[in-house]
mmCIF file of C-alpha atoms in Angstrom:
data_model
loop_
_atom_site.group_PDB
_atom_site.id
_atom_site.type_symbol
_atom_site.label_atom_id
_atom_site.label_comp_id
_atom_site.label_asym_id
_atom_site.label_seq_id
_atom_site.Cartn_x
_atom_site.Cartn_y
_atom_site.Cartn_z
ATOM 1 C CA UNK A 67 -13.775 -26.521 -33.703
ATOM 2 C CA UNK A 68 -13.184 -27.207 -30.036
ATOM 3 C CA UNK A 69 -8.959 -28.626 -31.045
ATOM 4 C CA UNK A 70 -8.605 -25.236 -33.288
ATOM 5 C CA UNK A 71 -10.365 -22.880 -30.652
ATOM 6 C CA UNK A 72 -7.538 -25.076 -28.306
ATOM 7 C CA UNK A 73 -4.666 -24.129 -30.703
ATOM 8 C CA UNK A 74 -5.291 -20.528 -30.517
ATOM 9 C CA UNK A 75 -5.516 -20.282 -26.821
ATOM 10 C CA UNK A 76 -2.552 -21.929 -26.490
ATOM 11 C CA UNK A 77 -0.360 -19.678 -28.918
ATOM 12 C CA UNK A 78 -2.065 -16.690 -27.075
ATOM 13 C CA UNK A 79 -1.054 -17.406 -23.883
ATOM 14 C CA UNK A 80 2.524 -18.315 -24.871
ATOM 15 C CA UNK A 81 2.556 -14.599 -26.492
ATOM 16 C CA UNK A 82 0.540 -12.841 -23.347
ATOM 17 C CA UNK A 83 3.451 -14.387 -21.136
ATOM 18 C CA UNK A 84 6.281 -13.642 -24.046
ATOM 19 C CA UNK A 85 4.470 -9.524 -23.598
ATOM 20 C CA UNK A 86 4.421 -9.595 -20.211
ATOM 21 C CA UNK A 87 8.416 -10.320 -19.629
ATOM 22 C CA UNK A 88 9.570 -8.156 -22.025
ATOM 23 C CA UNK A 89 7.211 -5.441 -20.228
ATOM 24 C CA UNK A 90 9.742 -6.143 -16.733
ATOM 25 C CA UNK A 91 10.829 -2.863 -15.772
ATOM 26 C CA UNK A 92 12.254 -3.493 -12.779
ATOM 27 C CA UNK A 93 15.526 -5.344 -11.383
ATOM 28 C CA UNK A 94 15.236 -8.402 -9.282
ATOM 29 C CA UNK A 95 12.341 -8.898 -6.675
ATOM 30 C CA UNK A 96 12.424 -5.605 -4.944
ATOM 31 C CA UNK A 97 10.128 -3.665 -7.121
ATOM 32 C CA UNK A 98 7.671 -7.041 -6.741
ATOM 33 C CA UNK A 99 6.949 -6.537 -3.206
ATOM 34 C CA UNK A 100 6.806 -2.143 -3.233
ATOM 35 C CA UNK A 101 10.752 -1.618 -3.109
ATOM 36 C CA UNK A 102 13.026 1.620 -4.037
ATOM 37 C CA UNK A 103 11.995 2.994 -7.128
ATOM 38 C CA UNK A 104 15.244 4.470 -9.098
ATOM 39 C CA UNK A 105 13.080 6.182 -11.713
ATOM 40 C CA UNK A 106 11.367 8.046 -9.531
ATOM 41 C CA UNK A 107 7.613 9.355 -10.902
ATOM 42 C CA UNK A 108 5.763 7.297 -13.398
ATOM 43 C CA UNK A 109 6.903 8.130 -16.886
ATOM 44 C CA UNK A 110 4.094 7.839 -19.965
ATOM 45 C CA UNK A 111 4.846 4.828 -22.651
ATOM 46 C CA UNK A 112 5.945 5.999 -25.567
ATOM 47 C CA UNK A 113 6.841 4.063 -29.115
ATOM 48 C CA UNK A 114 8.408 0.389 -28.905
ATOM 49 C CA UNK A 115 6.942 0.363 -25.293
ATOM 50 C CA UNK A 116 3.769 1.510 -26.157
ATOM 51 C CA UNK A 117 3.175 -1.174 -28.616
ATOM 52 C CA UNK A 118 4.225 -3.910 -26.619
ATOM 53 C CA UNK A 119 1.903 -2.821 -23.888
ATOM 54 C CA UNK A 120 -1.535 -2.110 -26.272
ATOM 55 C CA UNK A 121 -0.398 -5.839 -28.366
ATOM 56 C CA UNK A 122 0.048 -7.538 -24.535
ATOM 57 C CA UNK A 123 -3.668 -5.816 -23.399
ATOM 58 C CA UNK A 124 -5.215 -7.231 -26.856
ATOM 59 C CA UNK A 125 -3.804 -10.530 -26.584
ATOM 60 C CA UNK A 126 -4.810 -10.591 -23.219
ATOM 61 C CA UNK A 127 -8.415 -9.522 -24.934
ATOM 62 C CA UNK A 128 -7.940 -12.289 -27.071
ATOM 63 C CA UNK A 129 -7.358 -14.611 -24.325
ATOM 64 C CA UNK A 130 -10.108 -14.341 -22.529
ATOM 65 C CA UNK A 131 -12.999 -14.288 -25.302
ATOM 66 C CA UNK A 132 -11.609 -17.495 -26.464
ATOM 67 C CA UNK A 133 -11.662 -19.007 -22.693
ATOM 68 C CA UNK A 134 -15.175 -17.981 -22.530
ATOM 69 C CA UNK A 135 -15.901 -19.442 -26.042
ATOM 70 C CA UNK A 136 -14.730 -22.600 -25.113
ATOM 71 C CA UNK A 137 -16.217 -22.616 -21.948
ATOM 72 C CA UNK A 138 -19.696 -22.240 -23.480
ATOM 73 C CA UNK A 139 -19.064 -24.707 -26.648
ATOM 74 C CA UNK A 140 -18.358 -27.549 -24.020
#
């Protein structure tokens, strides 16, 4: 139980960090540490976008209910 619990953690977090790069809106380190903003105001998600950020929020769901699982199991 505790290898298979292992398993799935391990694929999650490989697809939380896979969600969270192809989120990157911005270009290089400036927008990082508060930089210029091209865009401007905040624009809402909408389709593709959308789904990549609600999938990376549940994985990230995911994530941590395992962690917690398999901190309590051992």
């Amino acid at each position: 139980m505790h290898a298979t619990l292992s398993i799935i953690q391990i694929i999650l977090s490989v697809l939380l960090i896979a969600g969270v790069l192809m989120q990157s809106k911005t270009s290089g380190l400036s927008g990082a540490f508060g930089g210029d903003d091209s865009q401007g105001a905040f624009q809402t998600r909408r389709g593709l976008e959308k789904l990549l950020f609600t999938a990376t929020l549940m994985i990230a769901i995911l994530f941590a209910v395992i962690s917690f699982i398999i901190f309590t199991i051992s």
